[in-house]
Coordinates of C-alpha atoms (C1' of nucleotides) in Angstrom, one line a residue:
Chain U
X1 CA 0.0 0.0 0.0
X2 CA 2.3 2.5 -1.4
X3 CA 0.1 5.3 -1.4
X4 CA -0.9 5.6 2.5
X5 CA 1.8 4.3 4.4
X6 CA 1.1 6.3 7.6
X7 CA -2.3 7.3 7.9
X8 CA -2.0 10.1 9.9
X9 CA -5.4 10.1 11.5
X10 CA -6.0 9.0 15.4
X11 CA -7.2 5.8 15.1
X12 CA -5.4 2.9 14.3
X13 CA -6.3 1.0 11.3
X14 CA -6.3 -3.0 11.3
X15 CA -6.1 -3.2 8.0
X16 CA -4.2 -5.5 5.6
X17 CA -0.6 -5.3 6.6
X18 CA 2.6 -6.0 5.1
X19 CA 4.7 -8.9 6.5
X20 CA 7.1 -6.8 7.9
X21 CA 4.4 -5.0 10.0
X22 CA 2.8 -8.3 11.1
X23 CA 6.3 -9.4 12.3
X24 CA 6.4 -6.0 14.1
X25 CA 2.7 -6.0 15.5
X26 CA 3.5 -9.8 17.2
X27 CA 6.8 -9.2 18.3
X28 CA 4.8 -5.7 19.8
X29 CA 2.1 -7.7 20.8
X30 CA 4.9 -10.0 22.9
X31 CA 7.0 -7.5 24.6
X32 CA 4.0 -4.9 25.2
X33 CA 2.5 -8.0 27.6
X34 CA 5.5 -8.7 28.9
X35 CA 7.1 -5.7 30.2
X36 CA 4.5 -2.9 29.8
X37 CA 4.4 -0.1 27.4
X38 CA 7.2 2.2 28.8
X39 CA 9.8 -0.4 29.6
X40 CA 9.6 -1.6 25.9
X41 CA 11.5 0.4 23.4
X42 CA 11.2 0.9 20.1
X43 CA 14.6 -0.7 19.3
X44 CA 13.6 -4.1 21.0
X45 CA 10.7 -4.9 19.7
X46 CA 12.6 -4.0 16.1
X47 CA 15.2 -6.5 17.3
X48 CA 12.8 -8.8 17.5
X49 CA 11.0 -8.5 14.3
X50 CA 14.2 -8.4 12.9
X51 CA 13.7 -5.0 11.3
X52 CA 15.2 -2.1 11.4
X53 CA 14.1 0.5 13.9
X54 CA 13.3 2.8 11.4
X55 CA 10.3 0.9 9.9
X56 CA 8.1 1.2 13.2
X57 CA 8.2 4.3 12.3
X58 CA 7.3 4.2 8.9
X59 CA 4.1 2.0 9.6
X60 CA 2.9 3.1 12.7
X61 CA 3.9 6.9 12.9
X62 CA 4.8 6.4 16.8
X63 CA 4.7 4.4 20.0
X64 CA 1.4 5.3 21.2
X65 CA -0.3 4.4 17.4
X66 CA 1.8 0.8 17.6
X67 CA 0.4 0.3 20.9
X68 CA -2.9 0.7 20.3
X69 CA -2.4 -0.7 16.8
X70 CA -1.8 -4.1 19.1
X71 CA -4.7 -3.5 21.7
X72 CA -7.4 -3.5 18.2
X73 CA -5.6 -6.1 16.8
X74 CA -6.1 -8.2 19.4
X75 CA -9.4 -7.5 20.4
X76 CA -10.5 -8.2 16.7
X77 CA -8.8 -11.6 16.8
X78 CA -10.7 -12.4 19.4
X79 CA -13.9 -11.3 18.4
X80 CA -13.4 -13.2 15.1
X81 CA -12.5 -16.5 16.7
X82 CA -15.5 -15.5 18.6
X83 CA -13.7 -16.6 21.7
X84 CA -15.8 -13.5 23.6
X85 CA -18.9 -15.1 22.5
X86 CA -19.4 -18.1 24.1
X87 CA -22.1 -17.1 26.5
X88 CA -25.0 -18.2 24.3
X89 CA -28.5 -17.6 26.4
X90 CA -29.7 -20.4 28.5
X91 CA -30.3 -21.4 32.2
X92 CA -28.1 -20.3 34.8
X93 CA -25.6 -22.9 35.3
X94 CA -25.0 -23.0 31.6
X95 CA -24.7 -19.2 31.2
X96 CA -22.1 -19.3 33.7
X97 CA -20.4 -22.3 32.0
X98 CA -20.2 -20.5 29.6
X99 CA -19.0 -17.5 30.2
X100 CA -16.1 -18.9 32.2
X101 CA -15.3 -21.5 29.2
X102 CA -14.9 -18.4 27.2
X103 CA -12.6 -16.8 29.9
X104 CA -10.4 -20.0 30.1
X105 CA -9.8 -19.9 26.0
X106 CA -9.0 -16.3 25.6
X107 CA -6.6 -17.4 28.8
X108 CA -4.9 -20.1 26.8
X109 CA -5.3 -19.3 23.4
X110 CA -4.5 -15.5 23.7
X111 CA -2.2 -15.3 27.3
X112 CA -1.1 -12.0 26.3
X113 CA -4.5 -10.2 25.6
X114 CA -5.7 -10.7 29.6
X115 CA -2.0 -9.2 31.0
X116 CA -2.1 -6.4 28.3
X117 CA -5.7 -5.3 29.1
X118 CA -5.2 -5.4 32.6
X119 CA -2.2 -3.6 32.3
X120 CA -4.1 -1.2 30.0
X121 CA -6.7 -0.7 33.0
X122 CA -4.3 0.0 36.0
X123 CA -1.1 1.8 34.1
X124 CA -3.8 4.1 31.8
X125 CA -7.1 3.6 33.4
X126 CA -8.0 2.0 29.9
X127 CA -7.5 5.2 28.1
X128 CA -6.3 3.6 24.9
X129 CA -9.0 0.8 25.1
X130 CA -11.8 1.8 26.2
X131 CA -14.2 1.0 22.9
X132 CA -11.9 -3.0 23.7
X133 CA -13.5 -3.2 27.5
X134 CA -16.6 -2.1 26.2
X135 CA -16.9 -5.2 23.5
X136 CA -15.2 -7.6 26.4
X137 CA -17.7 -6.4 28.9
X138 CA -20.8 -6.4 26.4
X139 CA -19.9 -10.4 25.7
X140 CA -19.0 -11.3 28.9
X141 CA -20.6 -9.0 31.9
X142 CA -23.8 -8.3 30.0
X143 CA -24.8 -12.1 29.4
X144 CA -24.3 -13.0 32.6
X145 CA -26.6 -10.5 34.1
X146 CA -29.7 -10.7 31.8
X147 CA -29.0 -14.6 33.0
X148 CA -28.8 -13.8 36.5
X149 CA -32.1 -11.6 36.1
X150 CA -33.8 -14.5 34.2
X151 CA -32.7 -16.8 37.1
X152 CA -34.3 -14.7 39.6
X153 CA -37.6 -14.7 37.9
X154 CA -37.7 -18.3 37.4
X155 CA -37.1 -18.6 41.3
X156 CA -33.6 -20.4 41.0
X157 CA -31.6 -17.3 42.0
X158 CA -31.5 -15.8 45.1
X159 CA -33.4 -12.9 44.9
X160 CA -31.5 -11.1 47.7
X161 CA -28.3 -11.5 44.9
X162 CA -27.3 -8.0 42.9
X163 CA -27.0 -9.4 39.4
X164 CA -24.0 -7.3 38.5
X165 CA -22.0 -8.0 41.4
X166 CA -22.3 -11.6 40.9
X167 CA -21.1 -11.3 37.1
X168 CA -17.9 -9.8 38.6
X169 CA -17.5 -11.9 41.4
X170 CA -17.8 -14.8 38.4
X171 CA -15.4 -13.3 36.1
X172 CA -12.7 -12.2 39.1
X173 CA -11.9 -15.9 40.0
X174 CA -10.2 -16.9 36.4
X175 CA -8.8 -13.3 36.3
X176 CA -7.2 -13.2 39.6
X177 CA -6.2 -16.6 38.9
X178 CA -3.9 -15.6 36.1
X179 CA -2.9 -12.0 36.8
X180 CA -1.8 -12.8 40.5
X181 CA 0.0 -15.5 39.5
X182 CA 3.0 -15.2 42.2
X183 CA 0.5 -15.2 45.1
X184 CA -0.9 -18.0 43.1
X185 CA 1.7 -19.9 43.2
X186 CA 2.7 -19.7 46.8
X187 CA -0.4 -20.8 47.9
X188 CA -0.4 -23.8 45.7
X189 CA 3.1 -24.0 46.6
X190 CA 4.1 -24.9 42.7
X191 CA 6.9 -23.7 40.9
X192 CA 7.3 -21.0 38.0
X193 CA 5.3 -22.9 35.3
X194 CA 2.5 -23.3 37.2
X195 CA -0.7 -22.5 35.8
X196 CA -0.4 -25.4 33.7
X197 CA -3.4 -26.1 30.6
X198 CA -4.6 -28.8 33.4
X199 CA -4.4 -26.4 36.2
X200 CA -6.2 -23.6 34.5
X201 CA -9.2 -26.0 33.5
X202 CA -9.1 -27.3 36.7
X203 CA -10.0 -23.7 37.7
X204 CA -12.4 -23.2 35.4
X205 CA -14.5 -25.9 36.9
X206 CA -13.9 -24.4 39.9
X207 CA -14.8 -20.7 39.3
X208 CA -18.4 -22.5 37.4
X209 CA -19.3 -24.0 40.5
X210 CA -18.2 -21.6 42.7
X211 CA -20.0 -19.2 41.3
X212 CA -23.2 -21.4 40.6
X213 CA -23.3 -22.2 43.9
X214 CA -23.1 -19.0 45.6
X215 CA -26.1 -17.6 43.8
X216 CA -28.6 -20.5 43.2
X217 CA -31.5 -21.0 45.8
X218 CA -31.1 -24.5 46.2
X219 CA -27.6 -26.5 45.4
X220 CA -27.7 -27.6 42.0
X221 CA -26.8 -30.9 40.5
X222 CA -23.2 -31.1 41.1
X223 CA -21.2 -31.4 38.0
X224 CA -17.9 -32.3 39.2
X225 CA -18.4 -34.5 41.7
X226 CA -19.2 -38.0 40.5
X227 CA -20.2 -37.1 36.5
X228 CA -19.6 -33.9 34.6
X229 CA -22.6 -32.7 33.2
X230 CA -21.7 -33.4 29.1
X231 CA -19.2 -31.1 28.6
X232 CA -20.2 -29.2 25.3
X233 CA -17.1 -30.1 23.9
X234 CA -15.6 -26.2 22.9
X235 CA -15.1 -24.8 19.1
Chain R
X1 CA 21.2 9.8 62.7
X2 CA 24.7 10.8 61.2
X3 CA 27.1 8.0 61.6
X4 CA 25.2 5.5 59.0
X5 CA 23.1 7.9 56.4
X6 CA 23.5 5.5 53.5
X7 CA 23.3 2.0 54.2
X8 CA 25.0 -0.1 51.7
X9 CA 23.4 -3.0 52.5
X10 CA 21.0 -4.4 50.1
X11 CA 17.8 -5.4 52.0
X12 CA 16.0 -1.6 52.7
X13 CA 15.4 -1.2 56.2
X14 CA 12.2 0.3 57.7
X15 CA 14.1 2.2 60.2
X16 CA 13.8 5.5 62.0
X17 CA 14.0 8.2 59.3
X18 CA 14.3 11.9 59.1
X19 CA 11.5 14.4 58.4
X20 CA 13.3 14.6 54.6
X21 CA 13.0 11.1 54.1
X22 CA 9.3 10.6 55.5
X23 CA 8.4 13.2 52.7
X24 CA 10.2 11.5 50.2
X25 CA 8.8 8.2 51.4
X26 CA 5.3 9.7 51.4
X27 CA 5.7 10.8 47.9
X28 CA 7.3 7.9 46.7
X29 CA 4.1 5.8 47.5
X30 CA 2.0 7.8 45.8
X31 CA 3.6 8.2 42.6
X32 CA 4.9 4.4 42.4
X33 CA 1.2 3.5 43.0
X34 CA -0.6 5.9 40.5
X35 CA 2.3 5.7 37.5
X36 CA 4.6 2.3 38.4
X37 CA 7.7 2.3 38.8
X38 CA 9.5 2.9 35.6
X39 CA 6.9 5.7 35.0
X40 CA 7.9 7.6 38.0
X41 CA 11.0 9.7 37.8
X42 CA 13.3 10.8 40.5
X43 CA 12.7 14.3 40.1
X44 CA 8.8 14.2 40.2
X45 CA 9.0 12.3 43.8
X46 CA 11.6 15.3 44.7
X47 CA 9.0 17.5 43.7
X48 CA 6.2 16.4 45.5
X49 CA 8.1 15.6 48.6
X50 CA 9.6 19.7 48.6
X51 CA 13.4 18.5 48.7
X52 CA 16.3 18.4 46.0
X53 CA 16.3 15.2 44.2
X54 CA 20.2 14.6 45.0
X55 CA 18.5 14.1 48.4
X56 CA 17.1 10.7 47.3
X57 CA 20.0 9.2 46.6
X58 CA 21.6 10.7 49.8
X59 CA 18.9 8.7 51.5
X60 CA 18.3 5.7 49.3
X61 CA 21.2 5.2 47.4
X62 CA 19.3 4.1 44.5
X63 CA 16.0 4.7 42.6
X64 CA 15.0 0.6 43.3
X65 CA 16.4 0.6 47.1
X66 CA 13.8 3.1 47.7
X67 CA 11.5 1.2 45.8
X68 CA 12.0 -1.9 47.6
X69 CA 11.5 0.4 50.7
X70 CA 8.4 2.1 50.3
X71 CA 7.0 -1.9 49.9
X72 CA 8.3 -2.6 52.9
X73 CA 7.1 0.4 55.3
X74 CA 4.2 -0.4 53.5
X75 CA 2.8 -4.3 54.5
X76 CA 5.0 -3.0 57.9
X77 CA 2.2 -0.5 58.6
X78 CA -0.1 -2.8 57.2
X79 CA 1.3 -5.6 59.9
X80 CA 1.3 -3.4 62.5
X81 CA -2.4 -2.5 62.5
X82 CA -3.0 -5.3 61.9
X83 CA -4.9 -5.1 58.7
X84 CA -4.1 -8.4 57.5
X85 CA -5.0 -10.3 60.7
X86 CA -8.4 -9.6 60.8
X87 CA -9.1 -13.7 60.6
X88 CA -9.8 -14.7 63.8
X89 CA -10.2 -18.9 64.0
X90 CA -14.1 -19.2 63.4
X91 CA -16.9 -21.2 61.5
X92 CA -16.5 -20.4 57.8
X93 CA -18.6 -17.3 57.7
X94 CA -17.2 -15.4 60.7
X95 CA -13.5 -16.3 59.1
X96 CA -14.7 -15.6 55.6
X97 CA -16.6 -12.4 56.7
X98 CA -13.0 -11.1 58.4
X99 CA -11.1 -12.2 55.8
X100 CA -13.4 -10.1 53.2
X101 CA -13.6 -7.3 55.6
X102 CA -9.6 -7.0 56.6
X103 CA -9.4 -6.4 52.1
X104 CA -12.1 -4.1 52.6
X105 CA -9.8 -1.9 55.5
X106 CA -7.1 -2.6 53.4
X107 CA -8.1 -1.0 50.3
X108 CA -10.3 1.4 52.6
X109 CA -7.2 2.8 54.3
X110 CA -4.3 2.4 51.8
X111 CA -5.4 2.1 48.5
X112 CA -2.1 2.6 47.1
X113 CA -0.8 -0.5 48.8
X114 CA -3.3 -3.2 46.9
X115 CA -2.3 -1.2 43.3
X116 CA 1.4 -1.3 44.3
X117 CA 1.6 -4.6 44.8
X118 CA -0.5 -6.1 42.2
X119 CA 1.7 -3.8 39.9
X120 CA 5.0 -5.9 41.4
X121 CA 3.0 -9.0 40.3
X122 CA 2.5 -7.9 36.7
X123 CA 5.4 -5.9 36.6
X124 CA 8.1 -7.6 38.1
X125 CA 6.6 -10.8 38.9
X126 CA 6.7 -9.9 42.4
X127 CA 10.5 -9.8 42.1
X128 CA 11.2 -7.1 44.5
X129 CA 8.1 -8.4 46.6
X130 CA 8.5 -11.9 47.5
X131 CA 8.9 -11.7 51.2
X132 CA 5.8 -9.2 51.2
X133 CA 3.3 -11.9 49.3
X134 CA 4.4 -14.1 51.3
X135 CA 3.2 -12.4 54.8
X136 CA 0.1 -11.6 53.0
X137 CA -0.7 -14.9 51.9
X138 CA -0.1 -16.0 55.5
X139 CA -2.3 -13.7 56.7
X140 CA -5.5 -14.2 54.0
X141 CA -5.0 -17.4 52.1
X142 CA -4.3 -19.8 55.0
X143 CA -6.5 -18.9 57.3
X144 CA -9.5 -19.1 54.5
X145 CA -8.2 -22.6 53.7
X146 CA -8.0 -23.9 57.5
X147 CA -11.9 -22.9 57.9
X148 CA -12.7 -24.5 55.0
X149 CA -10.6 -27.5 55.5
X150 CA -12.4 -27.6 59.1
X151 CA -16.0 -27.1 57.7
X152 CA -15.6 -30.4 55.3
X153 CA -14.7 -32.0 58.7
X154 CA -17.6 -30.9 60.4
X155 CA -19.9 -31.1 57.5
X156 CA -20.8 -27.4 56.9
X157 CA -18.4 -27.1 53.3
X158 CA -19.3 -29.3 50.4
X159 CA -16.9 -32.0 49.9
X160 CA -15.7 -31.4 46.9
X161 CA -14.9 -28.0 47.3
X162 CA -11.2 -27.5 47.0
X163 CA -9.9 -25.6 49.7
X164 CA -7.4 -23.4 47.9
X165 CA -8.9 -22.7 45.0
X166 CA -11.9 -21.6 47.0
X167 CA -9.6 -18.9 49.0
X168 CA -8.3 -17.5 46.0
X169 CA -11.8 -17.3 44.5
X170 CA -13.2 -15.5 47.4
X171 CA -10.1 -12.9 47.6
X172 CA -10.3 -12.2 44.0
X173 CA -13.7 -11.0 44.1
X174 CA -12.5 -7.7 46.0
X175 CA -9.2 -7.4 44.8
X176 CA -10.8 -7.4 41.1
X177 CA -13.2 -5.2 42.1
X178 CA -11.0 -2.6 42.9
X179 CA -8.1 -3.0 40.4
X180 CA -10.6 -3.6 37.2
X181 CA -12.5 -0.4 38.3
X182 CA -12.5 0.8 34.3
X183 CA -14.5 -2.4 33.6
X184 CA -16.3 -2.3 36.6
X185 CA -17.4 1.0 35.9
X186 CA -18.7 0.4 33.1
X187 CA -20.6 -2.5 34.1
X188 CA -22.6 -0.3 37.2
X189 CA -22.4 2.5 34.4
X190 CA -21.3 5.2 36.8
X191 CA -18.7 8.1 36.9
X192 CA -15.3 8.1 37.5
X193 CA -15.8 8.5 41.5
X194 CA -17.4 5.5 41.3
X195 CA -16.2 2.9 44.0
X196 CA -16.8 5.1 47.1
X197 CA -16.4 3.6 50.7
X198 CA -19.8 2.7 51.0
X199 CA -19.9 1.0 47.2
X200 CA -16.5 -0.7 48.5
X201 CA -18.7 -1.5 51.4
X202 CA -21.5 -2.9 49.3
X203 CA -19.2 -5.0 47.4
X204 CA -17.4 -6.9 50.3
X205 CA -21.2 -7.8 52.2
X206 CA -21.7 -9.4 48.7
X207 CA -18.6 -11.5 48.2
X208 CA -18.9 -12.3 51.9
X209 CA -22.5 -13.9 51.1
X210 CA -21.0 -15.0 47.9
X211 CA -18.5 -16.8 49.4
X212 CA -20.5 -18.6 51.7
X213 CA -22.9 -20.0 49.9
X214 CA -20.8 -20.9 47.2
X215 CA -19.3 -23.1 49.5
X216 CA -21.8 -24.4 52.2
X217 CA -23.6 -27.1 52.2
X218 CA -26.7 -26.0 52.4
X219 CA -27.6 -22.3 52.0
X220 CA -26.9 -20.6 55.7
X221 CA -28.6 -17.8 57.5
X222 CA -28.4 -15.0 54.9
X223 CA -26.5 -12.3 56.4
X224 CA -28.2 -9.5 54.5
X225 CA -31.8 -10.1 53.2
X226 CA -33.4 -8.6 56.3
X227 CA -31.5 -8.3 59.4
X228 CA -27.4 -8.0 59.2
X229 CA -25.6 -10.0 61.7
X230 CA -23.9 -7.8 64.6
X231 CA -21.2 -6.2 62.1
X232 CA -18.7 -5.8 64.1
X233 CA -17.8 -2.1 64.4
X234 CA -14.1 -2.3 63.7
X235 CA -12.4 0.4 66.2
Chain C
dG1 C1' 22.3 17.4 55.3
dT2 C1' 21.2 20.1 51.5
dC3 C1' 22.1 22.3 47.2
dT4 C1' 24.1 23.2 42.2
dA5 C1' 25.9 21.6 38.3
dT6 C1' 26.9 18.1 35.3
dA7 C1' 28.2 13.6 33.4
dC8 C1' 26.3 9.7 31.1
dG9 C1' 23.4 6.7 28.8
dG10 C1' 19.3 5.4 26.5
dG11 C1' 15.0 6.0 24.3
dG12 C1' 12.0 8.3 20.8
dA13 C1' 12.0 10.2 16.7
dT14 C1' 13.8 12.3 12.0
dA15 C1' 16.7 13.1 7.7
dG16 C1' 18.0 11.4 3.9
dA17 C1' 20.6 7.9 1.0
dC18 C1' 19.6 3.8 -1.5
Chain I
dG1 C1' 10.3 0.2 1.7
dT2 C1' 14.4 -0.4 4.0
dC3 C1' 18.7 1.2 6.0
dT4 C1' 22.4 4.4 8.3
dA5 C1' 23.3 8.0 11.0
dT6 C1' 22.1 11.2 14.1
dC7 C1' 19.6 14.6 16.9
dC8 C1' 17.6 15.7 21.1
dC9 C1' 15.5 15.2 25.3
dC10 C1' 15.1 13.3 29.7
dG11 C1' 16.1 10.2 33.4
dT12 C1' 19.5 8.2 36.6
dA13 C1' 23.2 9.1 39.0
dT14 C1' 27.6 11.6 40.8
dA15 C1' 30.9 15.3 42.2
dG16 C1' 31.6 18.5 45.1
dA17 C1' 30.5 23.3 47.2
dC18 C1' 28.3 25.0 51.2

DNA sequence: GTCTATACGGGGATAGAC
DNA sequence: GTCTATCCCCGTATAGAC
């Protein structure tokens, strides 16, 4: 695209890229989750795309555009694969299911996305992703709510429960779970590569029951304590 | 205290300090809290504590060393009043209840502390911090495990609960709360003023209750339908 | 103990050749 | 489009006067 190589407008356009700036966006993506947007230059993340320095420059104008450039990237990935969607209406217990299923892909599939929003929220107060929270929360707070509501209704909720502080008490567990990972790990009393596949499924039964449990009216069916409930097998 | 201004030791120690270095300690936190660590220059802390930046190192010897100190005088305050220990042995609610309430006091009181150290978690992988987890973990994690461990004794926890996994669920609840306040603003669609003491307030009855039931065999007294049990009125 | 002045390095960004 | 060379600012840290 030889004729608008650095659109100098705002907002960062996903649009088709050149390989060099996919090899710059991923090793941006990487090093952004790692260390944070300050602590990574310009010159590492060309080191690691194995371009010159120059060429960020070139394609993305500055820092602040690459960054963000990464953040959209990301979110549409996600929102393609339609990892965000995977809360599809339905009774309570499969709601939450759900939701937390969705949580535990975009964990594994996309580790980077969870640190890089987080660190989005409590390094910029989500400044350069606020439309990104906004889609997360639509797909993942919203559904849980209108199922919470729907539960209360139908008499298997508590009805002294506040829908919305239940859908973040659900979707804290698998986030705290990942993003406090050293206090994690002490308790567990594992080493450095903890969170395992395994472990973080194991989790995600967890958080589904937890939650289940501390907002129906009567205990449900346990699903993971003699037979698991047919497992919707994911994808 | 002439005769040892610098220490060149390594670990930072949370001794008696001058008037300059309280100020600089004071400012410290807050600017390590609202911006990180690499964010926060030298020269801004001088600022806002009112002395020359050559002071710091004078002090400090370093930018990290006082870094690693401001953690320290930090949980040490903590420690000292006791903010972690508010789990008293108990049935599960009353330890669960403490152990929600002692988070609330914490991020009531010094909410810089919970941002600065979930920052060295993300950050620094708790690097400069280990020692610090550690006492906090004591403090909340264990104690929520023992009650639970004793209520599957005594037949008030559900079997299959696992007793770990349910601690860190019912500490992430608050901790997400306050550290995902972007999201969680925009989920109870309110201002940017938004979790005020008495929402913080709000939040911990609910992950209290949340907890409990999550857990219990069969749903207990609710604590906050009608009548709240005694709250204890803490100092 | 506190201040001024400054060395030093590194990171973001640009100019311009090819 | 890609590369080399370089500018400039700013942040950490030090030297040394007072």
């Amino acid at each position: 695209m030889p004729s608008k190589p650095r659109p100098p407008g705002r907002e960062p356009e996903p649009e088709p890229t050149s390989p060099a700036a996919d090899a710059i966006l991923n090793a941006a993506e990487e090093l952004f989750a790692r260390s944070g947007f300050e602590r990574t230059t310009i010159k590492e993340i060309a080191r690691r795309a194995k371009v010159n320095s120059a060429l960020l420059y070139y394609y993305f104008g500055d820092k602040t555009t690459l960054y963000r450039t990464v953040l959209t990237r990301l979110v549409l990935g996600l929102r393609q694969q339609g990892r965000l969607s995977a809360a599809r209406p339905g009774d309570v217990p499969q709601v939450i299911g759900g939701i937390v299923e969705a949580q535990r892909q975009m964990l594994l599939r996309h580790p980077r996305a969870a640190v890089l929003l987080f660190r989005e929220m409590i390094d910029h107060n989500a400044a350069h992703a606020h439309g990104l929270i906004q889609e997360i929360a639509a797909e993942l707070f919203r559904p849980a709510c209108l199922a919470i509501e729907n539960g209360k209704r139908d008499g298997t909720v508590r009805p002294d429960v506040d829908s919305r502080f239940a859908a973040i008490s659900t979707i804290a567990q698998l986030a705290y779970f990942m993003l406090a990972r050293p206090a994690v790990r002490l308790l567990m009393d594992t080493g450095a590569d903890y969170p395992a596949p395994s472990d973080l499924a194991a989790f995600g039964r967890h958080a589904a029951d937890f939650a289940v449990h501390a907002i129906s009216v009567a205990p449900p069916r346990s699903r993971t304590t003699k037979k698991r409930a047919g497992k919707e097998s994911g994808r």
